[in-house]
Structure formats: C-alpha cells, structure tokens
Coordinates of C-alpha atoms (C1' of nucleotides) in Angstrom, one line a residue:
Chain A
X19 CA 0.0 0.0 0.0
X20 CA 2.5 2.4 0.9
X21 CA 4.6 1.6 -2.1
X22 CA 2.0 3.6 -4.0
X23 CA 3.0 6.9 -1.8
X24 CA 6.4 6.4 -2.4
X25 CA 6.5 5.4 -6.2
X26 CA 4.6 9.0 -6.7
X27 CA 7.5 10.9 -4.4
X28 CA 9.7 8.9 -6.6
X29 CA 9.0 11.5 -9.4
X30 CA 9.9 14.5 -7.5
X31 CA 12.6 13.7 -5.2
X32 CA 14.5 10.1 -4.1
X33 CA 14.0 9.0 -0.7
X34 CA 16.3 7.1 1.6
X35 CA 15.6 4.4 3.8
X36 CA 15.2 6.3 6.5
X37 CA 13.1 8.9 5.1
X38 CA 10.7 6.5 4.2
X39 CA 10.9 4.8 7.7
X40 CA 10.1 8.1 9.2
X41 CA 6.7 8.6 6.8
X42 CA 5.5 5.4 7.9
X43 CA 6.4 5.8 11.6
X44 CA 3.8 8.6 11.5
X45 CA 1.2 5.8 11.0
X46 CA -1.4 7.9 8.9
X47 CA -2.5 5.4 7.0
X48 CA -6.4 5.2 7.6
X49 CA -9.0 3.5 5.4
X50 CA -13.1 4.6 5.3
X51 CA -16.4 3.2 4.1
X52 CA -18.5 5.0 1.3
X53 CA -20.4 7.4 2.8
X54 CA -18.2 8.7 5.5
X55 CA -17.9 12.5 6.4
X56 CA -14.5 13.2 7.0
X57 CA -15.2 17.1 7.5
X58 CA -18.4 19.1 8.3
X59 CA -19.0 22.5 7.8
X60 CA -18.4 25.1 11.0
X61 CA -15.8 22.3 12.1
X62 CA -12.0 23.3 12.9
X63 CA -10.2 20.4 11.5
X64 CA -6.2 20.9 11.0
X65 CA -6.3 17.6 8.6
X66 CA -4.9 17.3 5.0
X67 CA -6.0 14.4 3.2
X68 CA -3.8 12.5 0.6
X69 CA -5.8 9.8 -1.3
X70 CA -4.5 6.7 -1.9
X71 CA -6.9 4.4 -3.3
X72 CA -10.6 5.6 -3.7
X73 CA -12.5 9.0 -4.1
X74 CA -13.7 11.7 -1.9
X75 CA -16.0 14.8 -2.5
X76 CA -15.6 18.0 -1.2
X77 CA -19.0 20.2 -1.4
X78 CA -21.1 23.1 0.5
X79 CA -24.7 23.0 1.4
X80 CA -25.9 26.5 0.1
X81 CA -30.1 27.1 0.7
X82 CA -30.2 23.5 1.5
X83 CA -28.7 22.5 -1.8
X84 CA -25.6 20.2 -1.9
X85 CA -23.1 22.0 -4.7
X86 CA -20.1 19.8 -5.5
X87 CA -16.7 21.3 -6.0
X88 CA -14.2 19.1 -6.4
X89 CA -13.4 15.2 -6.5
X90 CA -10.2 13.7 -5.5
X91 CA -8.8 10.6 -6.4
X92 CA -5.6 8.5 -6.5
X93 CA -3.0 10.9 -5.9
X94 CA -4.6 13.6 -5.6
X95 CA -3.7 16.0 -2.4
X96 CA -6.2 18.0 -0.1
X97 CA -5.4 20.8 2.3
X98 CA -8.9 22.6 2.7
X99 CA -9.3 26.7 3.3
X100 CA -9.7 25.9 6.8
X101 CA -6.9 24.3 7.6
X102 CA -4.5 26.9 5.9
X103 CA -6.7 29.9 7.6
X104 CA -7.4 28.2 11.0
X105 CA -11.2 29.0 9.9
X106 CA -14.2 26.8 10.5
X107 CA -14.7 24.7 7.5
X108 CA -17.2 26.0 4.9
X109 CA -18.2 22.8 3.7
X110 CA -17.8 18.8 3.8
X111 CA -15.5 16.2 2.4
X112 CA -17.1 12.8 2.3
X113 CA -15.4 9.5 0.8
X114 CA -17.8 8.3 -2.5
X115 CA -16.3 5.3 -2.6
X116 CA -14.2 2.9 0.1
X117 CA -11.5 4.9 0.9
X118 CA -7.5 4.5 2.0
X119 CA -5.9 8.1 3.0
X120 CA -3.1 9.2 4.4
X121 CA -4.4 11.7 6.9
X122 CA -1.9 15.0 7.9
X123 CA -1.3 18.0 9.9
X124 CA 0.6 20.9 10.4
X125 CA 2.0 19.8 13.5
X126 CA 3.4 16.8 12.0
X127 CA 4.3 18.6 9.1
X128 CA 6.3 20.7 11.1
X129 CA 8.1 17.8 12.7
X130 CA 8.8 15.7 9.0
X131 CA 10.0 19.2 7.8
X132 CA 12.4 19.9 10.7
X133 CA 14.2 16.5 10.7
X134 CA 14.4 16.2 6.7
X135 CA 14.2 19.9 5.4
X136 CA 13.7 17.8 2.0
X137 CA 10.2 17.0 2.8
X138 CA 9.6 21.2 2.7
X139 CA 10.9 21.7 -0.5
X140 CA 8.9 18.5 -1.9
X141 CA 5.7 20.1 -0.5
X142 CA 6.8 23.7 -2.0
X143 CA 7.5 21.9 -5.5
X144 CA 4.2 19.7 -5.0
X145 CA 1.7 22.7 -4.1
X146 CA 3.6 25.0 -6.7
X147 CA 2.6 22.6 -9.6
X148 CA -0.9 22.3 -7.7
X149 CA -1.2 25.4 -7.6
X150 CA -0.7 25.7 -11.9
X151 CA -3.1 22.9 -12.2
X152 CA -5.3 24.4 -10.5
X153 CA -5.1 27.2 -12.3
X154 CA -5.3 25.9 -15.9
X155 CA -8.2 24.2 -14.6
X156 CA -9.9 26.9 -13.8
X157 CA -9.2 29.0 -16.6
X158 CA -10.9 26.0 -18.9
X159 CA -14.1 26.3 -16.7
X160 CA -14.5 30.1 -17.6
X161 CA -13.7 30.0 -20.8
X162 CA -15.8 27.5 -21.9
X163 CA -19.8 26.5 -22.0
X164 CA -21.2 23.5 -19.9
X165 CA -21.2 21.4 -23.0
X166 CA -17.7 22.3 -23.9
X167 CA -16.9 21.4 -20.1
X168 CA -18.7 18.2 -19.9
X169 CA -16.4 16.7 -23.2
X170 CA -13.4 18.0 -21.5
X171 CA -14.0 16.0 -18.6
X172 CA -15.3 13.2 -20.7
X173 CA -11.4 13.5 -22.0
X174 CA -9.8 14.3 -19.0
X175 CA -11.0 12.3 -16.3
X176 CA -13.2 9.9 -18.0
X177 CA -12.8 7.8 -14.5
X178 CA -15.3 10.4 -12.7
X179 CA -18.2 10.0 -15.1
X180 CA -18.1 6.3 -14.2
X181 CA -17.5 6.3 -10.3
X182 CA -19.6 9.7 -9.8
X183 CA -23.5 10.4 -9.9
X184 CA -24.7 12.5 -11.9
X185 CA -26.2 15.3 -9.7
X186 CA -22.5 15.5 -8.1
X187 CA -21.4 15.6 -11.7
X188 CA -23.8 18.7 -12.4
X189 CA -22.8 20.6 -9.9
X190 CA -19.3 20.4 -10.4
X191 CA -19.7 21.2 -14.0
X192 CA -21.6 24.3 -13.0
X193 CA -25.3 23.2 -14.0
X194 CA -28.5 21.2 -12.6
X195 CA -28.9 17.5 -12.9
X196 CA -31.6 18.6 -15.4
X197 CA -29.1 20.3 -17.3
X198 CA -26.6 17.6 -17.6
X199 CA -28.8 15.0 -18.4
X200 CA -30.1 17.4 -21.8
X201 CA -26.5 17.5 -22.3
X202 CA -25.8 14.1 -23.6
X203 CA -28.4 13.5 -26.4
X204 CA -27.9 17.1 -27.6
X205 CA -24.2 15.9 -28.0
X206 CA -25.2 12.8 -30.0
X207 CA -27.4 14.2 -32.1
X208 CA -24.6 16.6 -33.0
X209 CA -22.0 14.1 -33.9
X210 CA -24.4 12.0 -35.6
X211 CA -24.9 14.3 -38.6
Chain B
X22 CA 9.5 51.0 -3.2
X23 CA 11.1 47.9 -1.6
X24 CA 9.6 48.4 1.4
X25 CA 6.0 47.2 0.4
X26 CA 7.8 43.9 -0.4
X27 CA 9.4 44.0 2.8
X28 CA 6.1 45.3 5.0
X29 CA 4.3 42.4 3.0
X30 CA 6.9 39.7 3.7
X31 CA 6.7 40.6 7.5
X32 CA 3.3 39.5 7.5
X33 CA 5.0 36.2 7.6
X34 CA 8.6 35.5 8.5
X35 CA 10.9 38.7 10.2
X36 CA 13.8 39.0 7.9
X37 CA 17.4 40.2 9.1
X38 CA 18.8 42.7 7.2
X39 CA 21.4 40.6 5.5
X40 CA 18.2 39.0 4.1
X41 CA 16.6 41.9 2.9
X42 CA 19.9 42.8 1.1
X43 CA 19.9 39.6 -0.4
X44 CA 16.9 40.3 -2.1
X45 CA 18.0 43.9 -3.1
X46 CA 21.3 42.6 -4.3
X47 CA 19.0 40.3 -6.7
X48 CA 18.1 43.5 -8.5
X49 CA 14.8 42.3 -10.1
X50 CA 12.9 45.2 -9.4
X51 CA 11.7 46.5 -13.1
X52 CA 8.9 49.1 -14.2
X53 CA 6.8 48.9 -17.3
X54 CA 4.5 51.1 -19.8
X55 CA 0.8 50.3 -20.1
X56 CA 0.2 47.9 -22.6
X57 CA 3.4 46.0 -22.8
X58 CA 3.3 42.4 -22.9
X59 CA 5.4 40.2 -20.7
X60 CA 4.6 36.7 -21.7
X61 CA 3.3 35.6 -25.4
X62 CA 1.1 32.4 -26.2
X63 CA 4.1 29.8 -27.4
X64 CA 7.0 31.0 -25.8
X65 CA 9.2 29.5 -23.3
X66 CA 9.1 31.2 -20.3
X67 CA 10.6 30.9 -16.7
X68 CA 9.5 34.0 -14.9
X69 CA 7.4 34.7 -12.0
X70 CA 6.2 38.2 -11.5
X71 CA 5.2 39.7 -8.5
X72 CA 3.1 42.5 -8.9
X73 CA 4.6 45.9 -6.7
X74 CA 2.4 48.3 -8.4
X75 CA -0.2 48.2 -11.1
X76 CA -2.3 45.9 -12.6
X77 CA -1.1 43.0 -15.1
X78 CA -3.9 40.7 -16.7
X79 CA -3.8 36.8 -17.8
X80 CA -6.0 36.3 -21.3
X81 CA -5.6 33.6 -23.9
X82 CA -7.1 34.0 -27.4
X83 CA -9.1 31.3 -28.5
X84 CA -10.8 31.5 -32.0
X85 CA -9.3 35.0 -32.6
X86 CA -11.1 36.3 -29.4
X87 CA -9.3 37.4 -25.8
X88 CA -10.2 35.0 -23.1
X89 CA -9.5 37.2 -19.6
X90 CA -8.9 34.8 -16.7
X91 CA -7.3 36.7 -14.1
X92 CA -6.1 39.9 -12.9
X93 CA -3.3 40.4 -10.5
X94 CA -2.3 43.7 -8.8
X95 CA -0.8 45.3 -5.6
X96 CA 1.2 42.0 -3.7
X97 CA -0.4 39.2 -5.9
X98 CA 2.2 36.8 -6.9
X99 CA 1.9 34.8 -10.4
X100 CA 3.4 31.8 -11.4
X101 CA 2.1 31.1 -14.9
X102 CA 2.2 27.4 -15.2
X103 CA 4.8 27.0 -18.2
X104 CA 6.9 27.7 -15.6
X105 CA 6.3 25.2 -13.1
X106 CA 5.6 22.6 -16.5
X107 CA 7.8 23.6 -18.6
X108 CA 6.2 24.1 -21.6
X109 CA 5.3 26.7 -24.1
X110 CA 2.9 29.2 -22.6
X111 CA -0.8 28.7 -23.5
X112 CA -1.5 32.5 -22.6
X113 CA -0.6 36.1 -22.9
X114 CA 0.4 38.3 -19.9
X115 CA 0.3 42.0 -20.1
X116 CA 0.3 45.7 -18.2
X117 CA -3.5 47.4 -18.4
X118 CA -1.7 50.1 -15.9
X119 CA 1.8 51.1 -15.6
X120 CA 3.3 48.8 -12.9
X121 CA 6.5 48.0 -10.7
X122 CA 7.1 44.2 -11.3
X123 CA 9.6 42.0 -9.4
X124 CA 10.7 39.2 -12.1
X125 CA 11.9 36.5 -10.5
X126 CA 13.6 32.9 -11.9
X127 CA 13.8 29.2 -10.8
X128 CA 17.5 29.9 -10.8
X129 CA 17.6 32.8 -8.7
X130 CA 15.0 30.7 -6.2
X131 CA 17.1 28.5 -5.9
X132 CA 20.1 30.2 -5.3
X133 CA 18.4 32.2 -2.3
X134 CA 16.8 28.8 -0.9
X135 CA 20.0 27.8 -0.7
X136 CA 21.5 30.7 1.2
X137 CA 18.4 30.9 3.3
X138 CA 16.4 28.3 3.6
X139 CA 13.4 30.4 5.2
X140 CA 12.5 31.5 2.0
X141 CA 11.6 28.2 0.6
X142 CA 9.9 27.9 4.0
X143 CA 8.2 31.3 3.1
X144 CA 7.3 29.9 -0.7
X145 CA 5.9 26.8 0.8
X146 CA 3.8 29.0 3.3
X147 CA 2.6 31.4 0.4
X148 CA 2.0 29.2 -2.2
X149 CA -0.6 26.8 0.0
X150 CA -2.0 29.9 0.7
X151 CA -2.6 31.2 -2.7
X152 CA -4.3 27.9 -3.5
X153 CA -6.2 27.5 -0.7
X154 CA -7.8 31.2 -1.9
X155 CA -7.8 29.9 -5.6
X156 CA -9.8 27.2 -4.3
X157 CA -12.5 28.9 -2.7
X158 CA -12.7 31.5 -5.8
X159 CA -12.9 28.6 -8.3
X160 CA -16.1 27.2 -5.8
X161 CA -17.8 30.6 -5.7
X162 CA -17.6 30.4 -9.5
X163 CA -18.5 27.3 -10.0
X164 CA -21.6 27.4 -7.1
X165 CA -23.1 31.0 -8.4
X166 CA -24.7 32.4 -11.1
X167 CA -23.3 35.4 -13.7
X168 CA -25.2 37.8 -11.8
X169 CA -24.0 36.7 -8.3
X170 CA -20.8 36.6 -9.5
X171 CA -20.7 40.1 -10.1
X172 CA -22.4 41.1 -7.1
X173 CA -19.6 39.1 -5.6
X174 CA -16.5 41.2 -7.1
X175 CA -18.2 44.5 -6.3
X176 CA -17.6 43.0 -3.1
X177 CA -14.1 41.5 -3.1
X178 CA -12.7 43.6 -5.2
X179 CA -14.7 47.0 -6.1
X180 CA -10.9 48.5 -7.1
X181 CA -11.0 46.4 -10.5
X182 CA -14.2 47.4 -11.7
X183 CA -12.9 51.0 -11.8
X184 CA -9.6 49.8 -13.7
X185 CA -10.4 47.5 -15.6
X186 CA -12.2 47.4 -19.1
X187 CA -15.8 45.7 -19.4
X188 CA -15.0 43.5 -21.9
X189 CA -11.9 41.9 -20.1
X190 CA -14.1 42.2 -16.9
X191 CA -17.1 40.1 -18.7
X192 CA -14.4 37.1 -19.8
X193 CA -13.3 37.8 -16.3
X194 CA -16.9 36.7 -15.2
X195 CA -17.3 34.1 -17.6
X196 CA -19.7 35.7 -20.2
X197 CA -20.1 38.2 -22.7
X198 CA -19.5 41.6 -22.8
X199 CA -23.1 42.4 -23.7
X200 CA -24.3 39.9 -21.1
X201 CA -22.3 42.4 -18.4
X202 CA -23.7 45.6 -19.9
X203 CA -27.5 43.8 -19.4
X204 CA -26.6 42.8 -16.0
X205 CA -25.9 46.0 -14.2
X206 CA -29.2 47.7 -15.5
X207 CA -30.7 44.5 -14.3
X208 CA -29.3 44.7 -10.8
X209 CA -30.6 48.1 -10.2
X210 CA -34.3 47.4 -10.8
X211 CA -34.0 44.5 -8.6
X212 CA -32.5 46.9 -6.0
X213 CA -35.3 49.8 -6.4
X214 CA -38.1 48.1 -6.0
Chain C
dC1 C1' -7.8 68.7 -33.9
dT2 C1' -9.3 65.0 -36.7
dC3 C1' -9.9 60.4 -38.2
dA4 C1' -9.7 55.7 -37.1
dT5 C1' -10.2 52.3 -33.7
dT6 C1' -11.7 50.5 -29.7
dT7 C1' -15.1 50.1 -26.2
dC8 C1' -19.7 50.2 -24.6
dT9 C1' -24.6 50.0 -25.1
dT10 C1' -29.0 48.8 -27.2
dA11 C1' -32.1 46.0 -29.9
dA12 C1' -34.1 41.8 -32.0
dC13 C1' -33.7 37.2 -32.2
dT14 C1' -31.9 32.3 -31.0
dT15 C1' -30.4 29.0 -27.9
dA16 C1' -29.6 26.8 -23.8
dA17 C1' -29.9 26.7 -18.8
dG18 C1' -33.2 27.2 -14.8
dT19 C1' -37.6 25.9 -12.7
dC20 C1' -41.4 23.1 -11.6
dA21 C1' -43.6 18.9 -11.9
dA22 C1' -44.3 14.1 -13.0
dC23 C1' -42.8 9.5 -13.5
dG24 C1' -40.1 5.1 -13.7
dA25 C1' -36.0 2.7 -12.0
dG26 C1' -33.0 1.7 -8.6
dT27 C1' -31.5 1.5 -3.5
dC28 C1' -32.0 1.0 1.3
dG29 C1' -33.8 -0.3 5.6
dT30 C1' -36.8 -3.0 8.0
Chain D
dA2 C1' -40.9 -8.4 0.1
dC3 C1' -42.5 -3.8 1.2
dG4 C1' -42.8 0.9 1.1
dA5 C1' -39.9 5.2 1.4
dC6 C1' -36.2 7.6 -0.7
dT7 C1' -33.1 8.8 -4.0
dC8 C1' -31.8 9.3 -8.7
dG9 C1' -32.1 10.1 -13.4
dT10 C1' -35.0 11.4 -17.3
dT11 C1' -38.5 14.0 -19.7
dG12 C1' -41.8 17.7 -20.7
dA13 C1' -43.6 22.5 -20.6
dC14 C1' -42.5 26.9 -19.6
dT15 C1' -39.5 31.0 -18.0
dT16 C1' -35.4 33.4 -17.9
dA17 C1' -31.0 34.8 -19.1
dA18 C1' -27.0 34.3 -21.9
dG19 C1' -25.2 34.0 -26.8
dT20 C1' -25.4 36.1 -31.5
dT21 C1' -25.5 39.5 -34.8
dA22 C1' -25.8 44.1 -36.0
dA23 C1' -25.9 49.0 -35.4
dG24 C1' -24.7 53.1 -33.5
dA25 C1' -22.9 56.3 -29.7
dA26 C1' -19.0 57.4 -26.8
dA27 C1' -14.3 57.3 -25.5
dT28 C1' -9.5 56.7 -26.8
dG29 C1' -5.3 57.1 -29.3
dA30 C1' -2.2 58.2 -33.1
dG31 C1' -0.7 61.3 -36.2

DNA sequence: CTCATTTCTTAACTTAAGTCAACGAGTCGT
DNA sequence: ACGACTCGTTGACTTAAGTTAAGAAATGAG
C-alpha cells in the first residue's frame, strides 16, 4: 500500500531508507467506508487528506442545496481553506467510494520538515505545480460552456463520469442534474450528422 | 518602493537585514508602460512576477477572441504554469496600468533557498496559501450564477471594476460583454423596487 | 484637432440553462 | 418483500446568456 506513496514521491525527489521509515512511523494510514464524512461544515479540523486508493468529494450546502466542488482521487492532495486559515470549514469532504488516505497535519508537518528539510521543499515543489493545475483548470471552466466542459472532462478524467453520480457531476460542472442529463443526447445528435 | 515587499513579507517571516539585502542585491525590481506584454502564447518562459504596483492581466485568445482569466495587482504573486511545467505558454500576460514588477527565476529561487532556507519555507507558506484562496474562488464560481458573480466582485474587489475594461471584466466573469452591460441595469431594478 | 479604432450600449432574435412537476428505476432499511 | 427515498429522465414553460448588428461614446495616433 505504501509503495504507491512512495512510487509518486519517486517522481519528485529520491528518498532514503530512512526517510521512508520516518513517513511510515507517523502511522497515517487510515482507510473509510462509502459514505463517511470526513469534515463538516463550522468544524475546525487541521487535517490534509492524501488519497491513496478511492475517491472523496468536497461540497457546501448552500439554501439547502448540496453544490459539488471538487473530486479527488488516486493521488490527488487536499489541504482545505480551513486548515490553511485556521477558519471553521465552509463545507464537507465525504469519501464516495471505500477509501484509504493518508491523513496529515501541520503539526506533523512541522516535525517531518524539521528533521528532513527535503520534505519542505517536496511540498513547496508539489503545491507550486498544484497550484498551476489548478489554475489551468480553472481557466478551462471560464472559458468554456457546460457542453464544452462536460467533453473536457469526458477526456480528462473519463474515471469520474463512471464512479460519480450525476447530480454531483452537475454541480461540479456548474449546472443542474436537469441540465446535464439534456447535455448528452444534444451531444449525440450533434456528432451524428 | 522595496519596502511594500518588505512590509508584505513581515506578514509572515521577520527578515534580518542581511536577508533583505539579499533580495536587493537580486536586482529584479523592473517598471513597465501600459500595454506592454510580458509573456506571449508559445513562448518558453521561466518567470514569475510579483506584482509591486499596477495591474497586469492573464488572457488567452481562443478563435481570434481574448479569453481574460485573471487579474493580478498590488502584492499578488503569479506563477504562470509553463513555468512550473515547462512548456510553451498557453496565454498572454500584459500591463492594463503602468506597474513596478519584481521578475523573479527558478534559478535565482534556488540560489536564495540555498542561502536561506526560510525563503523556501516562506514559498511553501505562500504558495498553500494562494491555493487555498484559488480554491474557494474557483467554488464561488463554480456554485453562483453570472449575476452573483458580479455582485460578488463589487464586493471582493470593487478596485478592478474602476480599472479595468468591461470586456476583459465580462471574460473575467465568464460571459459576454453584452451579457455584463444587461446585468448592471438588471441589478438596479431589482434593488429599487 | 481629426480620423480611425476600440469600447460600450442597445435591440431583436436564438439558444440553452433554470424551474417546476411528474414518472419510472433503482436502492435501502426494515 | 414492502414501502420510502433517492436518482435520473422527460416535458412544458421561463429566464437569461449568446449572437448578430448597429450606432454612440471614448481613446489614441498622427
């Protein structure tokens, strides 16, 4: 299990033995059912999530509604707003599917980054390129309509549609289930003729 | 001029004076016109700006049209991501005011993490910062409407409706420049009545 | 100052997303 | 196996954004 942690370090920086040792002597490996809430709004967690195997949701109740923001899967790394602004949390992570995670925080962040000052400069590097990802990401989202946004998806994570339901789907493209689910035959009937 | 660097920097880490010349020595202080472009689609950049004074704006142009995604001015920082990637850039940067720009390099990062590791701490710091606010931006997009959108920069940041064209501001938003001019009038009825 | 260009607004029309409601299919708990 | 929910789809209608076009206002270059 762990090997998949370390095989995606791998590409940034090359760990020694003992490096790896001291990762896995901070025991954070934790695993969770579908369905679990790991954070809830108005709650002051100080945890970072780093998925391993599975998929979790991040999204706000606004007028009752459940709006969808982001899904993270294999490899992907969460610090939420309220961890970084000691805030209460303005929404909810829950896992979609069974879920293994390494779970973080600053204190022991502080504590890896003191006795291997590598580990700072692999999380500077790591949220840096984040950070441009993120952006990019973005930047496709306002440039483009929901239909454009749903085929970009369909291209670059073609995993989500699969593992997701729709109404998350919508939301996270920007639209109402109703919405999304016109989407699809309009798009047939398009490359049809 | 420096010293709204320094007074900005403070915010986070106390710097010793050596430190502060370390940055001066760096030189990378530069001032530009109105209008002048720092980045090009296609080119191979590997500069990050930070903005001292001014206003500088991030647009691509898709099908012959200018695509505004972002506008950065007094103490934002920008890393456009064909830095961190390495690959051709996929959008333009340039001034809409005259501005005092601090142009900074991998190289020279490097050179001043080595001397003093604090400032890679200081990155680190920063940059999870800047993407924890990217985050929730992106989610207020994604989770409101065109109109509430608006409504929501008069708010954040009333200073760039004053300097900043309508038609970059509408791409800004996500729709067209008509659409923007419609909104406003819009607005006010709602509010009158 | 003048002409050319860019920017903003307005209008008429089209298109797609939002809203409300209904219905069938699937899921869950008991 | 049952009924209660949730989920996805469809339909009819409303609303707002896109499109195209025209013209007024502001800006800039010479």
């Amino acid at each position: 299990m762990q090997d998949l942690l370390f095989d995606f370090i791998a590409k940034y920086v090359s760990l020694t033995e003992d490096e790896k040792n001291a990762i896995i002597s901070l025991d954070t490996f934790r695993t969770f059912k579908k369905g679990v809430i790991l954070l809830r709004e108005g709650q002051n967690s100080n945890e970072a999530y780093f998925v391993l195997k599975g998929c979790i949701r991040a999204y706000y109740i606004i007028d009752g509604e459940e709006k969808t923001t982001a899904f993270y899967t294999e490899m992907d790394a969460l610090t939420p707003p309220c961890v970084v602004n000691k805030t209460p949390s303005e929404y909810y992570i829950s896992c979609i599917e069974d879920s293994i995670i390494i779970i973080s925080n600053p204190e022991m962040e502080a504590e890896i980054f003191d006795k291997f000052p590598k580990f700072e400069s692999l999380c500077r590097v790591l949220s840096e390129e984040l950070l441009a990802k993120q952006q990019i990401n973005f930047d496709e989202f306002k440039t483009s309509s929901p239909e454009q946004r749903y085929l970009n998806l369909l291209q670059s994570r073609p995993d989500l549609i699969q593992r997701v339901p729709q109404h998350q789907l919508a939301s996270y493209l920007g639209i109402k289930p109703e919405s999304l689910s016109r989407l699809r035959p309009r798009i047939m009937a398009k490359n049809k003729w």
